[in-house]
Amino acid sequence: MRFNKHSLLQIASGSAIKEGSMFYKVNDNAFKERWFKLCANLLFYYQKNVPGRDQEPVGVLLMENFVTIRDNENLPNTFSIPEPDVKYFFFNMNSKNSNEWFEQLSRVSYRQQRLYLSSLRTQIKDATGNDPLESTAWSDKL
């Protein structure tokens, strides 16, 4: 997938669903502390958060077609996102922060949002007998 750098930087400079510090590693490398910023389904990461100073992200992860897995066996407050070629590990100092990130990343993909919307649509149809998306642009897309 190709991205336009200018467009990504514009998204990264916008408002975030969640942001904060986490420890991160890829495969068997050592954990490094990074500043993460979740914007829509893009997880940007930075060297560190320096207040009052704009930085470009070091990298970005597209949060689509993935699974978030709890990995508390060896280290508490840890979760991972495995992909075919690489496995991303995330560690937080406290369980509250770890749980918040885990939950947010688990439901951020457009696929997950679409499934959730479809479920809500069915519940409303069952309760009211009316399709809430009838006569909208979304009526035949779910």
XYZ file of N, CA and C in Angstrom:
426
model
N 0.851 -1.169 0.000
C 0.000 0.000 0.000
C 0.897 1.233 0.000
N 0.544 2.221 -0.777
C 1.330 3.451 -0.865
C 0.603 4.583 -0.162
N 1.379 5.405 0.509
C 0.838 6.558 1.210
C 1.557 7.812 0.752
N 0.853 8.917 0.773
C 1.434 10.214 0.491
C 1.958 10.782 1.808
N 3.261 11.085 1.875
C 3.875 11.546 3.121
C 3.201 12.807 3.647
N 2.898 13.745 2.772
C 2.265 14.999 3.198
C 0.898 14.728 3.829
N 0.123 13.846 3.225
C -1.200 13.512 3.769
C -1.083 12.835 5.133
N -0.118 11.921 5.273
C 0.078 11.253 6.558
C 0.480 12.245 7.646
N 1.365 13.185 7.313
C 1.782 14.185 8.300
C 0.623 15.079 8.701
N -0.251 15.364 7.752
C -1.429 16.176 8.060
C -2.364 15.419 9.016
N -2.567 14.139 8.779
C -3.395 13.323 9.674
C -2.743 13.242 11.054
N -1.427 13.028 11.084
C -0.704 12.900 12.355
C -0.771 14.175 13.184
N -0.888 15.318 12.535
C -0.938 16.584 13.275
C -2.348 16.906 13.766
N -3.332 16.103 13.378
C -4.716 16.327 13.790
C -5.006 15.765 15.170
N -6.281 15.764 15.513
C -6.678 15.273 16.834
C -6.547 13.749 16.897
N -6.317 13.253 18.102
C -6.089 11.828 18.316
C -7.244 11.192 19.074
N -7.514 9.938 18.761
C -8.452 9.134 19.539
C -7.813 8.838 20.893
N -6.514 8.530 20.858
C -5.750 8.248 22.073
C -4.287 8.519 21.770
N -3.578 9.026 22.764
C -2.138 9.165 22.617
C -1.461 9.017 23.964
N -0.224 8.589 23.913
C 0.529 8.406 25.141
C 1.747 7.534 24.914
N 2.469 7.335 25.980
C 3.717 6.598 25.945
C 3.474 5.102 26.134
N 4.181 4.299 25.360
C 4.193 2.845 25.522
C 5.588 2.356 25.168
N 5.931 1.191 25.676
C 7.149 0.528 25.247
C 6.769 -0.382 24.087
N 7.665 -0.462 23.097
C 7.338 -1.107 21.832
C 8.562 -1.863 21.339
N 8.332 -3.025 20.770
C 9.427 -3.730 20.105
C 8.877 -4.534 18.944
N 9.749 -4.832 18.005
C 9.405 -5.636 16.843
C 10.175 -6.949 16.961
N 9.448 -8.049 16.859
C 10.026 -9.392 16.971
C 10.838 -9.536 18.256
N 12.119 -9.889 18.156
C 12.926 -10.158 19.353
C 13.844 -9.008 19.740
N 13.646 -7.838 19.186
C 14.464 -6.683 19.546
C 14.118 -6.213 20.955
N 14.908 -5.301 21.487
C 14.660 -4.757 22.829
C 13.508 -3.754 22.791
N 12.808 -3.633 23.916
C 11.741 -2.639 24.032
C 12.338 -1.238 24.017
N 11.655 -0.324 23.325
C 12.019 1.094 23.316
C 10.777 1.890 23.653
N 10.958 2.933 24.439
C 9.814 3.773 24.766
C 9.531 4.699 23.590
N 8.280 4.762 23.204
C 7.839 5.608 22.095
C 6.577 6.347 22.509
N 6.338 7.459 21.843
C 5.090 8.196 22.016
C 4.179 7.768 20.880
N 2.976 7.294 21.195
C 2.028 6.818 20.191
C 0.843 7.760 20.097
N 0.345 7.886 18.879
C -0.824 8.729 18.625
C -1.727 7.980 17.646
N -2.935 7.662 18.092
C -3.900 6.935 17.269
C -4.858 7.923 16.632
N -4.796 8.038 15.321
C -5.666 8.928 14.545
C -6.430 8.055 13.554
N -7.750 7.958 13.741
C -8.590 7.064 12.928
C -8.028 5.648 13.056
N -7.643 5.033 11.949
C -7.087 3.679 12.019
C -5.581 3.669 11.741
N -4.935 4.794 12.008
C -3.491 4.905 11.834
C -2.831 5.128 13.189
N -1.874 4.275 13.531
C -1.142 4.400 14.790
C 0.245 4.954 14.478
N 0.433 6.242 14.771
C 1.715 6.906 14.553
C 2.582 6.718 15.790
N 3.889 6.587 15.585
C 4.785 6.544 16.739
C 5.975 7.472 16.511
N 6.421 8.037 17.634
C 7.442 9.075 17.648
C 8.578 8.649 18.570
N 9.756 9.283 18.393
C 10.891 8.996 19.274
C 10.496 9.192 20.724
N 9.988 10.368 21.053
C 9.482 10.667 22.389
C 8.663 11.944 22.303
N 7.865 12.190 23.309
C 7.024 13.381 23.325
C 7.805 14.533 23.944
N 8.037 15.567 23.159
C 8.705 16.766 23.648
C 7.693 17.897 23.586
N 7.154 18.315 24.749
C 6.130 19.370 24.745
C 6.615 20.641 24.054
N 5.735 21.223 23.248
C 6.046 22.472 22.560
C 6.912 22.318 21.334
N 7.196 21.100 20.934
C 8.047 20.882 19.766
C 7.370 19.887 18.833
N 7.141 20.304 17.609
C 6.523 19.407 16.629
C 7.574 18.439 16.099
N 7.179 17.213 16.002
C 8.058 16.181 15.459
C 7.321 15.413 14.379
N 8.080 14.894 13.444
C 7.490 13.981 12.475
C 7.490 12.588 13.086
N 6.494 11.790 12.749
C 6.474 10.414 13.261
C 7.669 9.621 12.739
N 8.124 8.680 13.546
C 9.173 7.752 13.134
C 8.574 6.707 12.205
N 7.300 6.363 12.460
C 6.623 5.358 11.656
C 5.129 5.392 11.887
N 4.437 4.561 11.130
C 2.980 4.476 11.243
C 2.555 3.037 10.958
N 1.567 2.565 11.709
C 0.995 1.239 11.487
C -0.457 1.410 11.065
N -0.834 0.767 9.974
C -2.222 0.763 9.523
C -2.956 -0.314 10.312
N -3.948 0.088 11.073
C -4.647 -0.825 11.975
C -5.870 -1.438 11.279
N -5.624 -2.244 10.274
C -6.657 -2.965 9.532
C -6.242 -4.419 9.374
N -7.238 -5.308 9.380
C -7.003 -6.742 9.171
C -5.922 -7.292 10.105
N -6.091 -7.071 11.382
C -5.135 -7.528 12.371
C -5.888 -8.056 13.587
N -5.153 -8.706 14.460
C -5.708 -9.216 15.711
C -4.826 -8.700 16.840
N -5.441 -8.238 17.907
C -4.704 -7.803 19.089
C -4.765 -8.936 20.112
N -3.601 -9.365 20.598
C -3.511 -10.523 21.486
C -2.859 -10.120 22.810
N -3.454 -10.558 23.915
C -2.844 -10.337 25.238
C -1.651 -11.283 25.372
N -0.518 -10.744 25.800
C 0.708 -11.533 25.978
C 1.246 -11.355 27.390
N 0.458 -11.688 28.382
C 0.854 -11.454 29.769
C 1.672 -12.591 30.378
N 2.056 -13.586 29.589
C 2.777 -14.737 30.135
C 4.127 -14.348 30.727
N 4.957 -13.687 29.938
C 6.317 -13.358 30.370
C 6.426 -11.990 31.025
N 5.546 -11.094 30.664
C 5.610 -9.721 31.156
C 4.188 -9.199 31.301
N 3.816 -8.708 32.474
C 2.442 -8.204 32.635
C 2.211 -6.948 31.806
N 0.941 -6.656 31.540
C 0.538 -5.440 30.815
C 1.098 -5.396 29.396
N 1.163 -6.553 28.758
C 1.732 -6.663 27.417
C 0.684 -7.198 26.450
N 0.704 -6.673 25.235
C -0.120 -7.226 24.166
C 0.665 -7.155 22.872
N 0.218 -7.901 21.879
C 0.937 -7.936 20.607
C -0.029 -7.870 19.440
N 0.535 -7.514 18.304
C -0.190 -7.512 17.037
C 0.675 -8.301 16.054
N 0.351 -9.579 15.842
C 1.138 -10.376 14.906
C 0.675 -10.158 13.465
N 1.636 -10.096 12.582
C 1.376 -10.039 11.147
C 2.163 -11.176 10.512
N 1.926 -11.478 9.250
C 2.626 -12.614 8.642
C 4.156 -12.535 8.740
N 4.733 -11.347 8.551
C 6.189 -11.222 8.520
C 6.803 -10.673 9.802
N 5.980 -10.128 10.693
C 6.516 -9.429 11.859
C 5.509 -9.490 13.004
N 6.012 -9.375 14.225
C 5.128 -9.332 15.391
C 5.492 -8.092 16.209
N 4.495 -7.241 16.450
C 4.687 -6.018 17.222
C 4.264 -6.278 18.665
N 5.124 -5.928 19.615
C 4.828 -6.074 21.037
C 4.696 -4.697 21.671
N 3.735 -4.565 22.589
C 3.511 -3.314 23.309
C 3.462 -3.622 24.797
N 4.109 -2.772 25.591
C 4.158 -2.945 27.036
C 3.859 -1.610 27.702
N 3.058 -1.662 28.763
C 2.736 -0.475 29.549
C 3.129 -0.716 30.994
N 3.439 0.365 31.700
C 3.854 0.254 33.099
C 2.691 -0.109 34.021
N 1.455 0.212 33.621
C 0.317 -0.119 34.482
C -0.782 -0.786 33.667
N -1.584 -1.575 34.353
C -2.613 -2.361 33.669
C -3.724 -1.485 33.100
N -4.047 -0.376 33.755
C -5.111 0.510 33.259
C -4.753 1.041 31.877
N -3.547 1.560 31.739
C -3.105 2.098 30.454
C -3.025 1.000 29.396
N -2.524 -0.163 29.787
C -2.435 -1.293 28.862
C -3.820 -1.709 28.372
N -4.779 -1.807 29.290
C -6.149 -2.181 28.922
C -6.794 -1.149 28.008
N -6.574 0.138 28.282
C -7.145 1.195 27.436
C -6.613 1.097 26.012
N -5.294 0.938 25.870
C -4.717 0.811 24.535
C -5.217 -0.456 23.845
N -5.235 -1.564 24.563
C -5.689 -2.835 23.994
C -7.116 -2.707 23.466
N -8.011 -2.169 24.282
C -9.418 -2.014 23.883
C -9.550 -1.070 22.693
N -8.856 0.036 22.725
C -8.967 1.017 21.646
C -8.455 0.437 20.323
N -7.315 -0.227 20.363
C -6.758 -0.806 19.139
C -7.595 -1.975 18.628
N -8.262 -2.677 19.530
C -9.091 -3.820 19.128
C -10.323 -3.413 18.336
N -10.759 -2.175 18.484
C -11.993 -1.766 17.799
C -11.814 -0.608 16.818
N -10.587 -0.269 16.476
C -10.354 0.920 15.661
C -10.461 0.669 14.149
N -10.361 -0.561 13.706
C -10.369 -0.813 12.261
C -11.738 -0.511 11.657
N -11.741 -0.100 10.422
C -13.001 0.178 9.739
C -13.847 -1.085 9.633
N -13.188 -2.220 9.494
C -13.921 -3.490 9.434
C -14.690 -3.715 10.737
N -14.028 -3.491 11.882
C -14.686 -3.640 13.180
C -15.827 -2.638 13.334
N -15.615 -1.406 12.903
C -16.645 -0.375 12.993
C -17.854 -0.750 12.141
N -17.580 -1.313 10.980
C -18.664 -1.719 10.083
C -19.489 -2.859 10.688
N -18.812 -3.836 11.297
C -19.513 -4.932 11.966
C -20.355 -4.413 13.134
N -19.816 -3.473 13.880
C -20.533 -2.886 15.010
C -21.768 -2.133 14.517
N -21.612 -1.350 13.454
C -22.736 -0.610 12.885
C -23.813 -1.571 12.381
N -23.399 -2.650 11.735
C -24.355 -3.640 11.240
C -25.129 -4.281 12.394
N -24.437 -4.572 13.487
C -25.085 -5.145 14.669
C -26.096 -4.170 15.270
N -25.705 -2.911 15.396
C -26.629 -1.896 15.922
C -27.839 -1.727 15.011
N -27.596 -1.763 13.716
C -28.687 -1.625 12.747
C -29.707 -2.750 12.930
N -29.209 -3.972 13.086
C -30.091 -5.126 13.288
C -30.878 -4.999 14.588
N -30.222 -4.564 15.650
C -30.901 -4.391 16.937
C -32.027 -3.360 16.838
N -31.770 -2.260 16.146
C -32.791 -1.215 15.989
C -33.942 -1.726 15.132
N -33.615 -2.456 14.041
C -34.670 -3.027 13.189
C -35.541 -3.994 13.978
N -34.914 -4.833 14.807
C -35.668 -5.795 15.618
C -36.546 -5.099 16.652
N -36.052 -4.026 17.229
C -36.789 -3.331 18.293
C -37.909 -2.445 17.757
N -37.681 -1.816 16.601
C -38.654 -0.839 16.097
C -39.400 -1.295 14.855
N -38.846 -2.262 14.142
C -39.450 -2.684 12.887
C -39.054 -1.799 11.719
N -38.248 -0.779 11.980
C -37.798 0.139 10.927
C -36.288 0.059 10.761
N -35.855 0.182 9.515
C -34.429 0.217 9.219
C -33.944 1.655 9.393
N -33.038 1.915 10.352
C -32.594 3.286 10.590
C -31.768 3.869 9.448
N -31.263 3.017 8.566
C -30.445 3.504 7.461
C -31.192 3.523 6.131
N -32.483 3.195 6.176
C -33.280 3.216 4.956
C -33.284 4.631 4.385
N -33.223 4.722 3.089
C -33.221 6.004 2.369
C -31.991 6.843 2.681
N -30.886 6.183 3.030
C -29.617 6.894 3.204
C -28.595 6.268 2.269
N -27.465 6.895 2.156
C -26.400 6.358 1.312
C -25.879 5.026 1.841
N -26.126 4.729 3.116
C -25.632 3.509 3.739
C -26.611 2.347 3.653
N -27.804 2.562 3.144
C -28.848 1.535 3.204
C -28.456 0.219 2.540
N -27.697 0.252 1.470
C -27.338 -0.999 0.790
C -25.859 -1.349 0.929
N -25.142 -0.665 1.788
C -23.701 -0.892 1.902
C -23.316 -1.815 3.047
N -24.237 -2.132 3.936
C -23.906 -3.008 5.071
C -24.518 -4.375 4.891
